[in-house]
Amino acid sequence: MSRRNYTSGPRTPKPFDADALNQLALAYLGRYATTRAKLRYYLVRKLASRGWEGEAEPPIDAIVERCAELGYVDDAGFAVARGAALTRRGFGEQRVAAALRAVGIDADTAAPVRETARAEALDAALRFARRKRIGPFAQEVADPDQRRRNLAALMRAGHSLDLARRIVSASPGAFLTDDE
């Protein structure tokens, strides 16, 4: 029968060195699509928990830039994919822009995605309205309180006030087009 040493306590992982930090970044990128800012934040967080073994500062920015040069991190591609996914789910330009800011996408990189969301605003708003059964997708005409709640939901989803009003005021079964 073997003896177990229960008094030693939990093992403390050893601090990162440059190679281990690079391997950590590659493992993260292998699992998740991400941005430069999110990768940098992840590495900083991991370093805070395990520490750094080297004498110089950890090469976080160098690792992030190297991953971007190799094409493992593509902020523009990430922005397009995230923007398209949000638009398909019925979210508007403002919500798309907020989501991109939250993951560290700068305004210049986000501009084409915002333009696409702006061009698809009516379709996205109608998808949201269909999912929430608002306006033309409601079973019956909403009372004033329900209209206010519907308007607020569309606004929180990132749609403009004018577009939200158009959808909320549409009667059930109405067909909305860009021309109206």
PDB file of N, CA and C in Angstrom, residues 36-120:
ATOM      1  N   ARG A  36      -6.665  41.355 -31.455  1.00  0.00           N
ATOM      2  CA  ARG A  36      -5.381  41.649 -30.808  1.00  0.00           C
ATOM      3  C   ARG A  36      -5.589  42.061 -29.357  1.00  0.00           C
ATOM      4  N   ALA A  37      -6.572  42.898 -29.128  1.00  0.00           N
ATOM      5  CA  ALA A  37      -6.824  43.398 -27.776  1.00  0.00           C
ATOM      6  C   ALA A  37      -7.221  42.266 -26.830  1.00  0.00           C
ATOM      7  N   LYS A  38      -8.071  41.356 -27.300  1.00  0.00           N
ATOM      8  CA  LYS A  38      -8.489  40.246 -26.445  1.00  0.00           C
ATOM      9  C   LYS A  38      -7.338  39.281 -26.183  1.00  0.00           C
ATOM     10  N   LEU A  39      -6.500  39.036 -27.175  1.00  0.00           N
ATOM     11  CA  LEU A  39      -5.342  38.171 -26.970  1.00  0.00           C
ATOM     12  C   LEU A  39      -4.389  38.807 -25.962  1.00  0.00           C
ATOM     13  N   ARG A  40      -4.161  40.094 -26.115  1.00  0.00           N
ATOM     14  CA  ARG A  40      -3.280  40.807 -25.181  1.00  0.00           C
ATOM     15  C   ARG A  40      -3.843  40.742 -23.761  1.00  0.00           C
ATOM     16  N   TYR A  41      -5.121  40.986 -23.617  1.00  0.00           N
ATOM     17  CA  TYR A  41      -5.765  40.924 -22.301  1.00  0.00           C
ATOM     18  C   TYR A  41      -5.634  39.531 -21.695  1.00  0.00           C
ATOM     19  N   TYR A  42      -5.829  38.493 -22.489  1.00  0.00           N
ATOM     20  CA  TYR A  42      -5.712  37.111 -22.029  1.00  0.00           C
ATOM     21  C   TYR A  42      -4.301  36.839 -21.505  1.00  0.00           C
ATOM     22  N   LEU A  43      -3.294  37.240 -22.259  1.00  0.00           N
ATOM     23  CA  LEU A  43      -1.912  37.003 -21.850  1.00  0.00           C
ATOM     24  C   LEU A  43      -1.577  37.777 -20.564  1.00  0.00           C
ATOM     25  N   VAL A  44      -2.028  39.009 -20.464  1.00  0.00           N
ATOM     26  CA  VAL A  44      -1.787  39.802 -19.251  1.00  0.00           C
ATOM     27  C   VAL A  44      -2.450  39.129 -18.048  1.00  0.00           C
ATOM     28  N   ARG A  45      -3.658  38.641 -18.236  1.00  0.00           N
ATOM     29  CA  ARG A  45      -4.393  37.976 -17.148  1.00  0.00           C
ATOM     30  C   ARG A  45      -3.676  36.707 -16.695  1.00  0.00           C
ATOM     31  N   LYS A  46      -3.198  35.924 -17.650  1.00  0.00           N
ATOM     32  CA  LYS A  46      -2.479  34.692 -17.317  1.00  0.00           C
ATOM     33  C   LYS A  46      -1.160  35.006 -16.609  1.00  0.00           C
ATOM     34  N   LEU A  47      -0.473  36.039 -17.075  1.00  0.00           N
ATOM     35  CA  LEU A  47       0.778  36.434 -16.411  1.00  0.00           C
ATOM     36  C   LEU A  47       0.522  36.896 -14.980  1.00  0.00           C
ATOM     37  N   ALA A  48      -0.567  37.569 -14.761  1.00  0.00           N
ATOM     38  CA  ALA A  48      -0.899  38.040 -13.416  1.00  0.00           C
ATOM     39  C   ALA A  48      -1.132  36.862 -12.471  1.00  0.00           C
ATOM     40  N   SER A  49      -1.665  35.772 -12.994  1.00  0.00           N
ATOM     41  CA  SER A  49      -1.960  34.639 -12.118  1.00  0.00           C
ATOM     42  C   SER A  49      -0.739  33.741 -11.894  1.00  0.00           C
ATOM     43  N   ARG A  50       0.141  33.609 -12.886  1.00  0.00           N
ATOM     44  CA  ARG A  50       1.285  32.700 -12.738  1.00  0.00           C
ATOM     45  C   ARG A  50       2.628  33.383 -12.601  1.00  0.00           C
ATOM     46  N   GLY A  51       2.726  34.605 -13.026  1.00  0.00           N
ATOM     47  CA  GLY A  51       3.988  35.319 -12.889  1.00  0.00           C
ATOM     48  C   GLY A  51       4.887  35.174 -14.106  1.00  0.00           C
ATOM     49  N   TRP A  52       6.012  35.905 -14.061  1.00  0.00           N
ATOM     50  CA  TRP A  52       6.967  35.953 -15.162  1.00  0.00           C
ATOM     51  C   TRP A  52       8.335  35.561 -14.643  1.00  0.00           C
ATOM     52  N   GLU A  53       8.992  34.696 -15.386  1.00  0.00           N
ATOM     53  CA  GLU A  53      10.273  34.149 -14.973  1.00  0.00           C
ATOM     54  C   GLU A  53      11.462  34.989 -15.441  1.00  0.00           C
ATOM     55  N   GLY A  54      11.320  35.693 -16.544  1.00  0.00           N
ATOM     56  CA  GLY A  54      12.430  36.423 -17.131  1.00  0.00           C
ATOM     57  C   GLY A  54      12.800  37.686 -16.378  1.00  0.00           C
ATOM     58  N   GLU A  55      13.963  38.218 -16.727  1.00  0.00           N
ATOM     59  CA  GLU A  55      14.425  39.457 -16.100  1.00  0.00           C
ATOM     60  C   GLU A  55      13.794  40.684 -16.756  1.00  0.00           C
ATOM     61  N   ALA A  56      13.675  40.655 -18.077  1.00  0.00           N
ATOM     62  CA  ALA A  56      13.079  41.769 -18.811  1.00  0.00           C
ATOM     63  C   ALA A  56      11.556  41.665 -18.746  1.00  0.00           C
ATOM     64  N   GLU A  57      10.898  42.688 -19.264  1.00  0.00           N
ATOM     65  CA  GLU A  57       9.440  42.679 -19.321  1.00  0.00           C
ATOM     66  C   GLU A  57       8.963  41.537 -20.230  1.00  0.00           C
ATOM     67  N   PRO A  58       7.795  40.959 -19.943  1.00  0.00           N
ATOM     68  CA  PRO A  58       7.269  39.905 -20.818  1.00  0.00           C
ATOM     69  C   PRO A  58       6.988  40.458 -22.215  1.00  0.00           C
ATOM     70  N   PRO A  59       7.272  39.696 -23.264  1.00  0.00           N
ATOM     71  CA  PRO A  59       7.104  40.187 -24.642  1.00  0.00           C
ATOM     72  C   PRO A  59       5.673  40.052 -25.155  1.00  0.00           C
ATOM     73  N   ILE A  60       4.728  40.560 -24.409  1.00  0.00           N
ATOM     74  CA  ILE A  60       3.312  40.406 -24.781  1.00  0.00           C
ATOM     75  C   ILE A  60       3.020  41.055 -26.124  1.00  0.00           C
ATOM     76  N   ASP A  61       3.398  42.320 -26.277  1.00  0.00           N
ATOM     77  CA  ASP A  61       3.098  43.023 -27.526  1.00  0.00           C
ATOM     78  C   ASP A  61       3.796  42.373 -28.714  1.00  0.00           C
ATOM     79  N   ALA A  62       5.007  41.882 -28.517  1.00  0.00           N
ATOM     80  CA  ALA A  62       5.729  41.210 -29.603  1.00  0.00           C
ATOM     81  C   ALA A  62       5.019  39.925 -30.009  1.00  0.00           C
ATOM     82  N   ILE A  63       4.517  39.184 -29.043  1.00  0.00           N
ATOM     83  CA  ILE A  63       3.797  37.942 -29.351  1.00  0.00           C
ATOM     84  C   ILE A  63       2.506  38.259 -30.092  1.00  0.00           C
ATOM     85  N   VAL A  64       1.776  39.262 -29.638  1.00  0.00           N
ATOM     86  CA  VAL A  64       0.513  39.636 -30.292  1.00  0.00           C
ATOM     87  C   VAL A  64       0.778  40.086 -31.733  1.00  0.00           C
ATOM     88  N   GLU A  65       1.797  40.920 -31.932  1.00  0.00           N
ATOM     89  CA  GLU A  65       2.111  41.396 -33.289  1.00  0.00           C
ATOM     90  C   GLU A  65       2.575  40.246 -34.183  1.00  0.00           C
ATOM     91  N   ARG A  66       3.344  39.330 -33.633  1.00  0.00           N
ATOM     92  CA  ARG A  66       3.817  38.178 -34.416  1.00  0.00           C
ATOM     93  C   ARG A  66       2.629  37.308 -34.845  1.00  0.00           C
ATOM     94  N   CYS A  67       1.701  37.112 -33.955  1.00  0.00           N
ATOM     95  CA  CYS A  67       0.505  36.330 -34.291  1.00  0.00           C
ATOM     96  C   CYS A  67      -0.317  37.029 -35.372  1.00  0.00           C
ATOM     97  N   ALA A  68      -0.364  38.353 -35.320  1.00  0.00           N
ATOM     98  CA  ALA A  68      -1.093  39.110 -36.342  1.00  0.00           C
ATOM     99  C   ALA A  68      -0.367  39.022 -37.681  1.00  0.00           C
ATOM    100  N   GLU A  69       0.961  39.126 -37.667  1.00  0.00           N
ATOM    101  CA  GLU A  69       1.740  39.015 -38.910  1.00  0.00           C
ATOM    102  C   GLU A  69       1.553  37.659 -39.570  1.00  0.00           C
ATOM    103  N   LEU A  70       1.458  36.616 -38.754  1.00  0.00           N
ATOM    104  CA  LEU A  70       1.276  35.267 -39.276  1.00  0.00           C
ATOM    105  C   LEU A  70      -0.167  34.998 -39.706  1.00  0.00           C
ATOM    106  N   GLY A  71      -1.069  35.923 -39.413  1.00  0.00           N
ATOM    107  CA  GLY A  71      -2.466  35.772 -39.817  1.00  0.00           C
ATOM    108  C   GLY A  71      -3.316  35.016 -38.819  1.00  0.00           C
ATOM    109  N   TYR A  72      -2.779  34.746 -37.635  1.00  0.00           N
ATOM    110  CA  TYR A  72      -3.553  34.037 -36.617  1.00  0.00           C
ATOM    111  C   TYR A  72      -4.579  34.955 -35.957  1.00  0.00           C
ATOM    112  N   VAL A  73      -4.303  36.247 -35.971  1.00  0.00           N
ATOM    113  CA  VAL A  73      -5.216  37.253 -35.435  1.00  0.00           C
ATOM    114  C   VAL A  73      -5.497  38.236 -36.568  1.00  0.00           C
ATOM    115  N   ASP A  74      -6.769  38.417 -36.892  1.00  0.00           N
ATOM    116  CA  ASP A  74      -7.167  39.318 -37.963  1.00  0.00           C
ATOM    117  C   ASP A  74      -8.334  40.157 -37.459  1.00  0.00           C
ATOM    118  N   ASP A  75      -8.019  41.358 -36.989  1.00  0.00           N
ATOM    119  CA  ASP A  75      -9.065  42.213 -36.428  1.00  0.00           C
ATOM    120  C   ASP A  75     -10.153  42.537 -37.449  1.00  0.00           C
ATOM    121  N   ALA A  76      -9.771  42.820 -38.680  1.00  0.00           N
ATOM    122  CA  ALA A  76     -10.754  43.174 -39.706  1.00  0.00           C
ATOM    123  C   ALA A  76     -11.662  41.981 -40.014  1.00  0.00           C
ATOM    124  N   GLY A  77     -11.079  40.818 -40.165  1.00  0.00           N
ATOM    125  CA  GLY A  77     -11.879  39.619 -40.428  1.00  0.00           C
ATOM    126  C   GLY A  77     -12.802  39.284 -39.270  1.00  0.00           C
ATOM    127  N   PHE A  78     -12.289  39.439 -38.055  1.00  0.00           N
ATOM    128  CA  PHE A  78     -13.101  39.213 -36.865  1.00  0.00           C
ATOM    129  C   PHE A  78     -14.270  40.189 -36.828  1.00  0.00           C
ATOM    130  N   ALA A  79     -13.998  41.455 -37.138  1.00  0.00           N
ATOM    131  CA  ALA A  79     -15.044  42.485 -37.119  1.00  0.00           C
ATOM    132  C   ALA A  79     -16.140  42.172 -38.138  1.00  0.00           C
ATOM    133  N   VAL A  80     -15.747  41.763 -39.327  1.00  0.00           N
ATOM    134  CA  VAL A  80     -16.732  41.427 -40.364  1.00  0.00           C
ATOM    135  C   VAL A  80     -17.594  40.249 -39.914  1.00  0.00           C
ATOM    136  N   ALA A  81     -16.952  39.219 -39.380  1.00  0.00           N
ATOM    137  CA  ALA A  81     -17.702  38.040 -38.947  1.00  0.00           C
ATOM    138  C   ALA A  81     -18.641  38.369 -37.795  1.00  0.00           C
ATOM    139  N   ARG A  82     -18.153  39.103 -36.800  1.00  0.00           N
ATOM    140  CA  ARG A  82     -18.986  39.454 -35.647  1.00  0.00           C
ATOM    141  C   ARG A  82     -20.131  40.370 -36.072  1.00  0.00           C
ATOM    142  N   GLY A  83     -19.841  41.343 -36.938  1.00  0.00           N
ATOM    143  CA  GLY A  83     -20.879  42.248 -37.413  1.00  0.00           C
ATOM    144  C   GLY A  83     -21.955  41.517 -38.195  1.00  0.00           C
ATOM    145  N   ALA A  84     -21.550  40.592 -39.051  1.00  0.00           N
ATOM    146  CA  ALA A  84     -22.518  39.817 -39.838  1.00  0.00           C
ATOM    147  C   ALA A  84     -23.382  38.946 -38.929  1.00  0.00           C
ATOM    148  N   ALA A  85     -22.765  38.342 -37.925  1.00  0.00           N
ATOM    149  CA  ALA A  85     -23.523  37.493 -37.009  1.00  0.00           C
ATOM    150  C   ALA A  85     -24.552  38.312 -36.229  1.00  0.00           C
ATOM    151  N   LEU A  86     -24.156  39.477 -35.762  1.00  0.00           N
ATOM    152  CA  LEU A  86     -25.091  40.326 -35.018  1.00  0.00           C
ATOM    153  C   LEU A  86     -26.217  40.841 -35.916  1.00  0.00           C
ATOM    154  N   THR A  87     -25.884  41.205 -37.133  1.00  0.00           N
ATOM    155  CA  THR A  87     -26.897  41.694 -38.070  1.00  0.00           C
ATOM    156  C   THR A  87     -27.886  40.576 -38.408  1.00  0.00           C
ATOM    157  N   ARG A  88     -27.384  39.362 -38.597  1.00  0.00           N
ATOM    158  CA  ARG A  88     -28.283  38.224 -38.871  1.00  0.00           C
ATOM    159  C   ARG A  88     -29.235  37.980 -37.707  1.00  0.00           C
ATOM    160  N   ARG A  89     -28.782  38.262 -36.505  1.00  0.00           N
ATOM    161  CA  ARG A  89     -29.631  38.074 -35.322  1.00  0.00           C
ATOM    162  C   ARG A  89     -30.590  39.236 -35.113  1.00  0.00           C
ATOM    163  N   GLY A  90     -30.482  40.271 -35.941  1.00  0.00           N
ATOM    164  CA  GLY A  90     -31.446  41.365 -35.885  1.00  0.00           C
ATOM    165  C   GLY A  90     -30.966  42.592 -35.145  1.00  0.00           C
ATOM    166  N   PHE A  91     -29.681  42.701 -34.886  1.00  0.00           N
ATOM    167  CA  PHE A  91     -29.171  43.864 -34.182  1.00  0.00           C
ATOM    168  C   PHE A  91     -28.771  44.948 -35.160  1.00  0.00           C
ATOM    169  N   GLY A  92     -28.905  46.202 -34.710  1.00  0.00           N
ATOM    170  CA  GLY A  92     -28.648  47.358 -35.557  1.00  0.00           C
ATOM    171  C   GLY A  92     -27.219  47.867 -35.448  1.00  0.00           C
ATOM    172  N   GLU A  93     -26.979  48.938 -36.197  1.00  0.00           N
ATOM    173  CA  GLU A  93     -25.632  49.508 -36.315  1.00  0.00           C
ATOM    174  C   GLU A  93     -25.027  49.898 -34.970  1.00  0.00           C
ATOM    175  N   GLN A  94     -25.799  50.524 -34.117  1.00  0.00           N
ATOM    176  CA  GLN A  94     -25.261  50.980 -32.828  1.00  0.00           C
ATOM    177  C   GLN A  94     -24.855  49.802 -31.948  1.00  0.00           C
ATOM    178  N   ARG A  95     -25.633  48.748 -31.963  1.00  0.00           N
ATOM    179  CA  ARG A  95     -25.308  47.560 -31.161  1.00  0.00           C
ATOM    180  C   ARG A  95     -24.086  46.853 -31.730  1.00  0.00           C
ATOM    181  N   VAL A  96     -23.984  46.796 -33.050  1.00  0.00           N
ATOM    182  CA  VAL A  96     -22.812  46.204 -33.700  1.00  0.00           C
ATOM    183  C   VAL A  96     -21.562  47.003 -33.323  1.00  0.00           C
ATOM    184  N   ALA A  97     -21.645  48.316 -33.399  1.00  0.00           N
ATOM    185  CA  ALA A  97     -20.501  49.170 -33.066  1.00  0.00           C
ATOM    186  C   ALA A  97     -20.087  48.982 -31.609  1.00  0.00           C
ATOM    187  N   ALA A  98     -21.052  48.891 -30.716  1.00  0.00           N
ATOM    188  CA  ALA A  98     -20.743  48.698 -29.297  1.00  0.00           C
ATOM    189  C   ALA A  98     -20.067  47.349 -29.060  1.00  0.00           C
ATOM    190  N   ALA A  99     -20.541  46.318 -29.740  1.00  0.00           N
ATOM    191  CA  ALA A  99     -19.941  44.993 -29.580  1.00  0.00           C
ATOM    192  C   ALA A  99     -18.501  44.980 -30.091  1.00  0.00           C
ATOM    193  N   LEU A 100     -18.245  45.667 -31.181  1.00  0.00           N
ATOM    194  CA  LEU A 100     -16.886  45.720 -31.728  1.00  0.00           C
ATOM    195  C   LEU A 100     -15.961  46.530 -30.816  1.00  0.00           C
ATOM    196  N   ARG A 101     -16.465  47.620 -30.271  1.00  0.00           N
ATOM    197  CA  ARG A 101     -15.653  48.396 -29.305  1.00  0.00           C
ATOM    198  C   ARG A 101     -15.317  47.550 -28.092  1.00  0.00           C
ATOM    199  N   ALA A 102     -16.265  46.747 -27.650  1.00  0.00           N
ATOM    200  CA  ALA A 102     -16.069  45.930 -26.450  1.00  0.00           C
ATOM    201  C   ALA A 102     -14.961  44.893 -26.615  1.00  0.00           C
ATOM    202  N   VAL A 103     -14.723  44.448 -27.837  1.00  0.00           N
ATOM    203  CA  VAL A 103     -13.663  43.458 -28.063  1.00  0.00           C
ATOM    204  C   VAL A 103     -12.385  44.091 -28.578  1.00  0.00           C
ATOM    205  N   GLY A 104     -12.315  45.422 -28.555  1.00  0.00           N
ATOM    206  CA  GLY A 104     -11.071  46.104 -28.886  1.00  0.00           C
ATOM    207  C   GLY A 104     -10.857  46.436 -30.344  1.00  0.00           C
ATOM    208  N   ILE A 105     -11.916  46.456 -31.146  1.00  0.00           N
ATOM    209  CA  ILE A 105     -11.793  46.828 -32.554  1.00  0.00           C
ATOM    210  C   ILE A 105     -11.830  48.348 -32.643  1.00  0.00           C
ATOM    211  N   ASP A 106     -10.827  48.941 -33.308  1.00  0.00           N
ATOM    212  CA  ASP A 106     -10.783  50.400 -33.414  1.00  0.00           C
ATOM    213  C   ASP A 106     -11.810  50.899 -34.432  1.00  0.00           C
ATOM    214  N   ALA A 107     -12.083  52.194 -34.398  1.00  0.00           N
ATOM    215  CA  ALA A 107     -13.134  52.803 -35.219  1.00  0.00           C
ATOM    216  C   ALA A 107     -12.854  52.652 -36.712  1.00  0.00           C
ATOM    217  N   ASP A 108     -11.592  52.766 -37.129  1.00  0.00           N
ATOM    218  CA  ASP A 108     -11.265  52.641 -38.550  1.00  0.00           C
ATOM    219  C   ASP A 108     -11.539  51.232 -39.062  1.00  0.00           C
ATOM    220  N   THR A 109     -11.211  50.234 -38.277  1.00  0.00           N
ATOM    221  CA  THR A 109     -11.452  48.847 -38.673  1.00  0.00           C
ATOM    222  C   THR A 109     -12.945  48.542 -38.663  1.00  0.00           C
ATOM    223  N   ALA A 110     -13.682  49.162 -37.743  1.00  0.00           N
ATOM    224  CA  ALA A 110     -15.115  48.907 -37.617  1.00  0.00           C
ATOM    225  C   ALA A 110     -15.954  49.664 -38.643  1.00  0.00           C
ATOM    226  N   ALA A 111     -15.392  50.701 -39.276  1.00  0.00           N
ATOM    227  CA  ALA A 111     -16.173  51.555 -40.183  1.00  0.00           C
ATOM    228  C   ALA A 111     -16.865  50.775 -41.303  1.00  0.00           C
ATOM    229  N   PRO A 112     -16.180  49.889 -42.047  1.00  0.00           N
ATOM    230  CA  PRO A 112     -16.894  49.161 -43.109  1.00  0.00           C
ATOM    231  C   PRO A 112     -17.998  48.245 -42.571  1.00  0.00           C
ATOM    232  N   VAL A 113     -17.791  47.697 -41.397  1.00  0.00           N
ATOM    233  CA  VAL A 113     -18.795  46.820 -40.794  1.00  0.00           C
ATOM    234  C   VAL A 113     -20.018  47.640 -40.393  1.00  0.00           C
ATOM    235  N   ARG A 114     -19.786  48.813 -39.842  1.00  0.00           N
ATOM    236  CA  ARG A 114     -20.896  49.699 -39.484  1.00  0.00           C
ATOM    237  C   ARG A 114     -21.665  50.128 -40.726  1.00  0.00           C
ATOM    238  N   GLU A 115     -20.958  50.399 -41.814  1.00  0.00           N
ATOM    239  CA  GLU A 115     -21.610  50.787 -43.071  1.00  0.00           C
ATOM    240  C   GLU A 115     -22.499  49.652 -43.583  1.00  0.00           C
ATOM    241  N   THR A 116     -22.010  48.436 -43.499  1.00  0.00           N
ATOM    242  CA  THR A 116     -22.808  47.274 -43.914  1.00  0.00           C
ATOM    243  C   THR A 116     -24.041  47.137 -43.027  1.00  0.00           C
ATOM    244  N   ALA A 117     -23.875  47.308 -41.726  1.00  0.00           N
ATOM    245  CA  ALA A 117     -25.014  47.219 -40.806  1.00  0.00           C
ATOM    246  C   ALA A 117     -26.028  48.319 -41.090  1.00  0.00           C
ATOM    247  N   ARG A 118     -25.538  49.500 -41.446  1.00  0.00           N
ATOM    248  CA  ARG A 118     -26.425  50.619 -41.781  1.00  0.00           C
ATOM    249  C   ARG A 118     -27.221  50.291 -43.050  1.00  0.00           C
ATOM    250  N   ALA A 119     -26.567  49.678 -44.040  1.00  0.00           N
ATOM    251  CA  ALA A 119     -27.237  49.330 -45.300  1.00  0.00           C
ATOM    252  C   ALA A 119     -28.288  48.236 -45.096  1.00  0.00           C
ATOM    253  N   GLU A 120     -28.064  47.372 -44.123  1.00  0.00           N
ATOM    254  CA  GLU A 120     -28.991  46.262 -43.878  1.00  0.00           C
ATOM    255  C   GLU A 120     -29.912  46.531 -42.687  1.00  0.00           C
TER     256      GLU A 120
END
